Coordinates of C-alpha atoms and ligand atoms in Angstrom, one line a residue:
M1 CA 66.1 -49.4 16.4
Q2 CA 68.5 -49.7 19.2
H3 CA 68.4 -46.7 21.3
K4 CA 71.7 -46.0 23.5
S5 CA 70.5 -44.9 27.0
Q6 CA 71.2 -41.5 27.8
T7 CA 71.9 -39.4 31.3
I8 CA 69.6 -36.2 31.7
S9 CA 70.3 -33.4 34.0
I10 CA 67.3 -31.2 34.0
L11 CA 67.8 -27.5 35.0
G12 CA 64.7 -26.0 35.9
A13 CA 63.1 -28.7 36.5
T14 CA 60.0 -27.6 38.5
G15 CA 58.7 -25.1 35.7
S16 CA 56.6 -25.2 32.7
I17 CA 59.7 -26.8 30.7
G18 CA 60.9 -28.9 33.0
Q19 CA 58.0 -30.7 34.1
S20 CA 56.9 -31.0 30.5
T21 CA 60.1 -32.6 30.3
I22 CA 59.8 -34.6 33.5
D23 CA 56.9 -36.1 31.6
V24 CA 58.4 -37.4 28.5
V25 CA 61.4 -38.8 29.7
L26 CA 58.9 -40.7 32.1
R27 CA 57.2 -42.8 29.5
H28 CA 61.1 -43.9 27.8
P29 CA 62.3 -45.2 31.4
E30 CA 64.9 -47.7 29.2
L31 CA 65.9 -44.7 27.2
F32 CA 66.9 -41.7 29.7
S33 CA 68.1 -41.6 33.2
V34 CA 67.5 -38.6 35.6
F35 CA 71.0 -37.4 37.2
A36 CA 69.8 -34.0 38.5
L37 CA 66.7 -32.1 38.8
T38 CA 67.2 -28.2 40.1
A39 CA 64.8 -25.5 41.2
N40 CA 65.0 -22.4 42.9
R41 CA 62.9 -22.8 45.6
N42 CA 59.7 -24.5 44.9
I43 CA 61.8 -27.6 47.2
E44 CA 58.1 -29.1 47.9
L45 CA 57.2 -29.7 43.8
L46 CA 61.1 -30.7 43.9
V47 CA 61.1 -33.3 46.3
S48 CA 57.6 -34.8 44.5
Q49 CA 59.4 -35.2 41.9
A50 CA 62.5 -36.8 43.0
K51 CA 60.6 -39.3 44.4
I52 CA 59.4 -40.2 40.8
C53 CA 62.9 -39.4 39.1
Q54 CA 64.8 -40.9 41.6
P55 CA 68.2 -38.5 40.7
K56 CA 71.7 -39.1 41.5
Y57 CA 71.3 -35.1 42.4
V58 CA 69.3 -32.0 43.1
V59 CA 70.3 -28.9 43.2
V60 CA 68.3 -25.7 44.7
A61 CA 69.5 -22.9 43.3
D62 CA 68.6 -20.1 45.8
E63 CA 71.1 -20.7 48.8
N64 CA 68.4 -19.6 51.7
S65 CA 66.0 -22.7 50.9
Y66 CA 69.3 -24.9 51.1
L67 CA 68.6 -25.9 55.1
Q68 CA 65.2 -26.4 54.6
A69 CA 65.9 -28.8 51.5
K70 CA 68.4 -31.1 53.3
Q71 CA 65.5 -31.5 56.1
M72 CA 63.0 -32.2 53.9
F73 CA 64.7 -34.7 51.6
N74 CA 65.8 -36.3 54.9
A75 CA 62.4 -36.4 56.0
A76 CA 61.0 -37.7 52.8
N77 CA 64.1 -40.6 53.2
L78 CA 65.3 -39.8 49.7
L79 CA 68.9 -41.0 48.7
C80 CA 69.9 -37.8 46.4
E81 CA 72.2 -35.0 47.5
V82 CA 71.8 -31.7 47.5
L83 CA 73.6 -29.4 46.1
C84 CA 72.8 -25.3 46.3
G85 CA 73.8 -22.8 44.2
A86 CA 75.6 -21.4 41.1
E87 CA 78.1 -24.5 42.0
G88 CA 75.5 -26.9 42.4
L89 CA 74.2 -25.8 38.9
Q90 CA 77.8 -25.9 37.2
H91 CA 78.3 -29.3 38.7
V92 CA 75.4 -31.0 37.4
A93 CA 75.2 -29.4 33.9
S94 CA 79.0 -30.3 33.2
A95 CA 79.7 -33.6 35.4
N96 CA 81.2 -36.3 33.2
E97 CA 78.3 -39.0 33.9
V98 CA 76.0 -36.6 32.1
D99 CA 74.9 -36.9 28.2
V100 CA 72.4 -34.2 27.7
V101 CA 71.2 -31.3 29.5
M102 CA 67.9 -29.3 29.2
A103 CA 68.6 -26.0 30.3
A104 CA 65.3 -24.8 31.1
I105 CA 66.1 -22.0 33.7
V106 CA 64.1 -18.8 33.4
G107 CA 65.8 -15.6 32.6
A108 CA 69.1 -14.4 32.9
A109 CA 70.1 -16.6 35.6
G110 CA 70.4 -19.5 33.2
L111 CA 72.9 -18.1 31.2
L112 CA 75.8 -19.7 33.3
P113 CA 74.2 -22.9 34.2
T114 CA 73.8 -23.4 30.0
L115 CA 77.2 -22.0 29.2
A116 CA 78.7 -24.6 31.7
A117 CA 77.0 -27.5 29.8
V118 CA 78.1 -25.4 26.5
N119 CA 81.9 -25.6 27.7
S120 CA 81.8 -29.3 28.8
G121 CA 80.2 -30.3 25.1
K122 CA 76.8 -31.7 26.1
K123 CA 74.1 -32.4 24.2
V124 CA 72.1 -28.9 25.7
L125 CA 68.3 -28.8 24.9
L126 CA 68.1 -25.1 24.6
A127 CA 64.8 -23.5 26.6
N128 CA 66.6 -21.0 28.1
K129 CA 66.8 -18.6 25.5
E130 CA 67.9 -15.3 27.1
S131 CA 71.5 -16.8 27.4
L132 CA 71.7 -16.6 23.8
V133 CA 69.9 -13.3 23.6
M134 CA 72.6 -12.2 26.2
S135 CA 76.0 -13.6 25.0
G136 CA 74.9 -15.5 21.5
D137 CA 78.5 -14.3 19.8
L138 CA 80.4 -16.1 22.8
F139 CA 77.5 -18.8 23.7
V140 CA 78.4 -20.1 19.8
Q141 CA 81.8 -20.2 19.6
A142 CA 82.1 -21.9 22.8
A143 CA 79.5 -24.6 21.3
N144 CA 82.0 -24.7 18.2
Q145 CA 84.5 -24.8 20.5
H146 CA 83.4 -27.8 22.7
K147 CA 81.8 -29.8 20.1
A148 CA 78.3 -29.0 22.3
I149 CA 75.3 -30.2 20.3
L150 CA 72.7 -27.5 20.3
L151 CA 69.2 -28.6 20.1
P152 CA 66.5 -25.7 19.8
I153 CA 63.3 -26.1 22.3
D154 CA 61.4 -23.4 21.7
S155 CA 58.7 -24.3 19.5
E156 CA 59.4 -21.9 16.7
H157 CA 62.7 -22.9 16.6
N158 CA 62.4 -26.3 16.7
A159 CA 60.0 -26.1 14.2
I160 CA 62.5 -23.9 11.8
F161 CA 65.1 -26.7 12.6
Q162 CA 62.8 -29.2 11.6
C163 CA 62.0 -27.5 8.2
L164 CA 65.9 -26.6 7.1
P165 CA 67.6 -29.1 4.3
E166 CA 70.1 -31.9 5.7
N167 CA 73.2 -30.0 4.1
F168 CA 71.6 -26.9 6.1
C169 CA 75.2 -24.1 5.8
Y170 CA 74.9 -22.5 9.3
G171 CA 75.0 -18.5 8.2
D172 CA 74.0 -19.1 4.1
L173 CA 70.4 -19.3 3.2
A174 CA 71.4 -19.3 0.0
A175 CA 73.5 -21.7 -0.4
S176 CA 70.7 -23.7 1.4
G177 CA 68.4 -22.7 -1.5
I178 CA 66.8 -20.7 1.2
S179 CA 64.8 -17.5 0.9
K180 CA 62.9 -16.4 4.2
V181 CA 62.4 -17.4 7.5
L182 CA 58.9 -17.1 9.0
L183 CA 58.6 -16.9 12.9
T184 CA 55.4 -17.4 13.6
G185 CA 53.6 -15.8 16.6
S186 CA 49.8 -15.9 18.0
G187 CA 49.8 -12.6 19.0
G188 CA 48.7 -13.4 22.4
P189 CA 45.5 -12.3 24.8
F190 CA 45.4 -8.8 23.6
L191 CA 45.7 -9.4 19.4
N192 CA 42.3 -7.5 19.7
T193 CA 42.2 -5.7 22.3
N194 CA 40.8 -2.2 23.0
L195 CA 44.8 -0.2 22.9
A196 CA 43.4 2.1 25.4
D197 CA 42.8 -0.2 27.5
F198 CA 46.8 -1.6 27.8
E199 CA 47.1 0.2 30.7
K200 CA 44.2 -1.8 32.8
V201 CA 45.5 -4.8 31.9
T202 CA 46.3 -7.1 35.3
P203 CA 49.2 -9.6 35.2
D204 CA 46.4 -12.6 35.7
Q205 CA 45.3 -11.0 32.3
A206 CA 48.5 -11.0 30.8
C207 CA 49.2 -14.6 31.8
A208 CA 46.2 -16.5 30.9
H209 CA 48.0 -17.1 26.9
P210 CA 44.8 -18.7 24.5
N211 CA 47.3 -21.6 23.3
W212 CA 50.3 -22.2 25.5
D213 CA 50.5 -22.9 29.1
M214 CA 53.9 -21.0 30.4
G215 CA 55.4 -19.2 33.0
R216 CA 54.3 -16.0 34.4
K217 CA 58.0 -14.3 32.5
I218 CA 57.1 -15.8 29.1
S219 CA 53.5 -15.2 29.2
V220 CA 54.3 -11.5 29.9
D221 CA 56.6 -11.8 27.0
S222 CA 54.3 -13.3 25.1
A223 CA 51.1 -10.9 25.4
T224 CA 53.8 -7.8 24.8
M225 CA 55.5 -10.1 22.1
M226 CA 59.5 -9.1 23.8
N227 CA 58.8 -13.2 23.7
K228 CA 58.9 -12.6 19.4
G229 CA 61.3 -10.4 19.7
L230 CA 63.7 -12.6 22.0
E231 CA 62.9 -15.3 19.9
F232 CA 64.2 -13.6 16.7
I233 CA 67.6 -12.6 18.3
E234 CA 67.6 -16.7 19.1
A235 CA 66.7 -17.6 16.0
R236 CA 69.5 -15.2 14.4
W237 CA 72.5 -16.9 16.6
L238 CA 71.1 -20.5 16.3
F239 CA 71.1 -20.2 12.4
G240 CA 73.2 -17.7 11.6
L241 CA 70.7 -15.7 10.4
D242 CA 70.3 -11.4 9.1
A243 CA 67.7 -9.4 10.1
D244 CA 66.1 -9.0 6.6
D245 CA 66.3 -13.0 6.9
I246 CA 63.1 -13.4 9.1
Q247 CA 59.8 -12.0 8.9
V248 CA 57.5 -12.2 11.6
V249 CA 54.1 -13.6 10.6
L250 CA 51.1 -13.1 13.3
H251 CA 49.1 -16.9 13.2
P252 CA 46.9 -16.7 16.1
Q253 CA 45.6 -20.5 16.2
S254 CA 49.7 -21.3 16.7
I255 CA 49.2 -24.4 14.6
I256 CA 51.8 -23.8 12.4
H257 CA 55.6 -23.4 14.7
S258 CA 57.5 -21.6 12.0
M259 CA 58.2 -22.0 8.7
V260 CA 61.1 -21.8 6.0
Q261 CA 60.5 -20.5 2.9
Y262 CA 62.4 -21.9 -0.1
V263 CA 63.5 -20.1 -3.4
D264 CA 61.7 -22.0 -6.1
G265 CA 58.2 -21.4 -4.2
S266 CA 58.0 -24.1 -1.7
V267 CA 57.4 -23.6 2.3
I268 CA 58.0 -26.3 4.8
A269 CA 56.1 -25.9 7.8
Q270 CA 56.1 -28.1 11.0
M271 CA 52.4 -28.5 12.1
G272 CA 51.1 -29.6 15.9
N273 CA 49.1 -29.2 18.9
P274 CA 50.6 -26.2 21.2
D275 CA 52.7 -28.6 23.4
M276 CA 55.8 -27.9 24.4
R277 CA 56.1 -31.5 24.8
T278 CA 56.5 -32.0 20.9
P279 CA 59.8 -30.2 20.4
I280 CA 61.0 -31.8 24.0
A281 CA 60.3 -35.2 22.3
H282 CA 62.4 -33.9 19.7
A283 CA 65.0 -32.9 21.0
L284 CA 65.6 -35.7 23.3
A285 CA 65.4 -38.5 20.9
Y286 CA 66.9 -36.4 17.6
P287 CA 67.3 -38.2 15.4
Q288 CA 64.9 -40.5 16.4
R289 CA 61.4 -40.1 17.1
I290 CA 59.7 -40.8 20.1
E291 CA 56.1 -40.7 21.4
S292 CA 55.3 -37.5 23.3
G293 CA 52.0 -37.7 24.8
V294 CA 50.9 -34.3 22.7
A295 CA 47.5 -35.5 21.1
P296 CA 47.4 -36.0 17.1
L297 CA 46.7 -33.0 15.2
D298 CA 42.7 -33.5 14.3
F299 CA 42.6 -31.4 10.6
N300 CA 38.9 -31.8 11.2
Q301 CA 39.0 -29.5 14.1
V302 CA 41.4 -27.0 12.8
A303 CA 38.7 -25.0 11.4
N304 CA 40.4 -21.8 10.5
F305 CA 44.1 -21.1 9.6
S306 CA 45.2 -17.5 9.6
F307 CA 47.7 -15.0 9.3
T308 CA 48.3 -10.8 9.8
E309 CA 50.9 -8.6 9.9
P310 CA 52.0 -7.7 13.5
D311 CA 51.0 -4.2 14.2
P312 CA 54.1 -1.8 15.7
L313 CA 51.7 0.0 17.8
R314 CA 50.5 -2.9 19.4
Y315 CA 53.5 -4.6 20.1
P316 CA 56.2 -2.2 20.6
N317 CA 58.7 -4.5 22.4
L318 CA 59.1 -6.6 19.6
H319 CA 60.3 -3.6 17.4
L320 CA 62.4 -2.7 20.4
A321 CA 64.1 -6.0 20.3
I322 CA 64.4 -6.4 16.7
E323 CA 66.3 -2.8 16.4
A324 CA 68.5 -3.9 19.2
S325 CA 69.5 -7.1 17.1
K326 CA 70.5 -4.9 14.7
E327 CA 72.4 -2.7 17.1
G328 CA 74.6 -5.6 18.5
Q329 CA 74.9 -8.0 21.9
Y330 CA 75.5 -5.1 24.2
A331 CA 71.9 -3.9 23.5
T332 CA 70.3 -6.8 23.4
T333 CA 71.9 -8.5 26.7
V334 CA 70.3 -4.2 28.2
L335 CA 66.9 -5.0 27.0
N336 CA 66.8 -8.6 27.9
A337 CA 67.6 -7.4 31.8
S338 CA 65.7 -4.0 31.2
N339 CA 62.3 -6.3 30.3
E340 CA 62.9 -8.8 33.1
V341 CA 62.8 -6.3 35.3
S342 CA 60.3 -4.7 33.7
V343 CA 58.2 -7.8 33.7
E344 CA 58.7 -8.4 37.1
A345 CA 58.0 -4.9 38.2
F346 CA 54.2 -5.2 36.4
L347 CA 53.9 -8.6 37.9
Q348 CA 54.4 -6.8 41.6
G349 CA 51.7 -4.2 40.6
K350 CA 54.3 -1.1 40.3
I351 CA 54.2 -0.4 36.5
G352 CA 51.3 -0.8 33.8
F353 CA 51.2 -3.5 31.3
N354 CA 51.9 -0.3 28.4
Q355 CA 54.6 0.7 30.7
I356 CA 56.7 -2.0 29.6
A357 CA 57.7 -1.0 26.7
Q358 CA 58.2 2.4 27.6
V359 CA 60.7 1.6 30.6
N360 CA 63.0 -0.8 28.3
N361 CA 63.0 1.7 25.8
E362 CA 64.3 4.3 28.3
C363 CA 66.9 1.9 29.3
L364 CA 67.9 1.3 25.8
Q365 CA 67.9 5.1 25.4
Q366 CA 70.2 5.9 28.5
S367 CA 72.8 2.9 27.8
Q368 CA 76.0 3.4 25.6
S369 CA 77.0 1.4 23.2
H370 CA 80.2 -1.3 24.3
R371 CA 81.7 -4.2 23.3
L372 CA 81.0 -7.1 24.8
D373 CA 83.8 -9.8 24.6
T374 CA 83.8 -11.5 27.8
I375 CA 81.3 -13.3 29.6
E376 CA 82.0 -11.5 32.9
A377 CA 81.0 -8.0 30.3
V378 CA 78.4 -9.6 29.4
I379 CA 77.2 -9.9 33.4
D380 CA 78.4 -6.6 34.7
S381 CA 76.4 -5.1 31.4
D382 CA 73.0 -7.1 32.7
Q383 CA 73.8 -5.9 35.9
A384 CA 74.1 -2.1 35.3
A385 CA 71.0 -2.5 32.9
R386 CA 68.9 -3.8 36.0
R387 CA 70.0 -0.8 37.9
V388 CA 69.0 1.9 35.4
T389 CA 66.0 0.1 34.6
L390 CA 65.2 0.1 38.4
N391 CA 65.8 3.8 38.6
I392 CA 63.5 4.3 35.9
I393 CA 60.5 2.6 37.5
E394 CA 61.4 4.4 40.8
N395 CA 61.2 7.5 39.2
L396 CA 57.7 6.8 37.5
M397 CA 56.2 5.3 40.4
S398 CA 57.0 8.3 42.2
S399 CA 55.7 10.5 39.5
K400 CA 52.2 8.6 39.6
V401 CA 52.2 9.5 43.6
H402 CA 53.2 12.7 43.0
G403 CA 50.4 13.2 40.6
V404 CA 52.8 14.2 37.6
S405 CA 52.0 12.3 34.1
Ligands
LIG1 P1 59.5 -21.5 34.9 O1 59.2 -20.1 35.2 O2 57.8 -22.4 34.9 O3 60.0 -22.2 35.4 C1 61.6 -21.9 35.6 C2 62.6 -22.4 36.4 O4 63.4 -21.9 36.6 C3 61.9 -22.9 37.7 O5 62.1 -25.0 37.8 C4 62.4 -22.2 38.8 O6 62.8 -22.7 39.9 C5 63.9 -21.9 37.9 N1 64.3 -20.9 38.4 C6 64.0 -19.8 38.2 N2 64.6 -18.5 39.0 C7 65.9 -19.2 39.0 C8 67.3 -18.9 39.2 N3 67.2 -17.7 39.8 N4 68.1 -19.6 39.6 C9 68.1 -20.6 39.5 N5 66.5 -21.8 39.0 C10 65.4 -20.7 38.9 O7 59.7 -20.7 33.2 P2 59.2 -21.9 31.8 O8 58.0 -21.2 31.2 O9 59.5 -23.3 32.2 O10 60.5 -21.0 31.2 C11 61.3 -21.3 30.9 C12 63.1 -21.7 30.0 O11 62.3 -21.8 28.7 C13 62.6 -19.2 29.7 O12 63.9 -19.2 29.2 C14 61.1 -19.4 28.7 O13 61.9 -18.5 27.6 C15 61.8 -20.9 27.9 N6 60.5 -21.2 27.3 C16 59.8 -21.4 27.7 C17 58.9 -22.2 27.2 C18 57.2 -22.7 27.7 O14 56.3 -23.2 26.7 N7 56.8 -22.5 29.1 C19 58.2 -21.8 25.5 C20 59.6 -21.5 25.3 C21 60.7 -21.6 25.6
LIG2 MG1 58.7 -19.6 21.5

């Protein structure tokens, strides 16, 4: 089969998804050439990736690291141009030469570069779920207006996408013959931990996911199941679903990545070993298939499949996210911002694991409903929620110092 070679910018190249993307891209030099790689601060890794991928540009998002980056790229005799900051990211996400943009920056920092790719009508491989959580309505409108092609990288959404019928009608499950979308999640490392021990959980324990190897922020989100909550919101926007259309199912083995249930009783599941190179390869080659390096699933090794309902006491963040998605755009933006700040505070040892949901809940309680009609309004709301959250955390920390419980 004849494939046309595609030029790709990999935003967040030094992260977990970025590295897996490079792995798949390098397996198919005849199909992909790398236009740009971006990183926040990990210049050493960016240099070694640039040596192998030979991009035209590299972007260092953190402006304070720019001079050091310039020196390191010069010293390594690399010919690529070094850009920095928001402008650099914007350029490589929207340049004319680019066909495909992998949006794999973590957190709200991914919003503007991902939108730049959407506004330029690119094929956008969407790993940065936070951009949809923050700006779903505006994001989907922009994708339609600029004829961008959105392909989900999140393994669950990629699985759902693979299980949908060819004639899927966005936002109309009945017309597509679908009765439910079943969003699976492993339950993370604390599926069976005594709830009383949650306050002693350390960052390293929270980041040690039983099945997936991911960045630290999403690893903590998986442990609290905020990740599933963000994915619930992401699924609503990607496929035009009502909250009632989605059921979250715990499946600790992470072999089924999600399912679609049809009105005739059929359930179609997408399965595979838990390795992000599968959804990345699927989206890169769509609608064709390419080899990804992932070991084939061996059913003799998969001892059992089990399924349960998530316990709301164990995963309060999941409930918060589902309720926020019913509340509207301001609530999901506030929750996303609050969660980024509270997860960071947990990773820095400032608050306990069990306090992440408490802080998020308090931030939502303190926020008033408001309309978010522009990206500027989304960003203002995000910033305001961060300030509120920092305040809540400071109060928690000082009450701990002063012995108030
Ligand atoms: P990571 O922490 O491993 O990597 C994040 C990347 O973003 C790095 O390249 C980093 O340099 C860059 N970055 C960080 N802060 C930045 C900033 N302020 N400005 C610009 N760049 C910045 O994260 P990850 O696990 O690869 O996750 C990336 C995205 O993919 C997240 O949105 C996550 O939710 C999503 N995702 C990840 C996985 C996974 O398996 N890792 C699965 C599904 C979805
Ligand atoms: Mg996922």
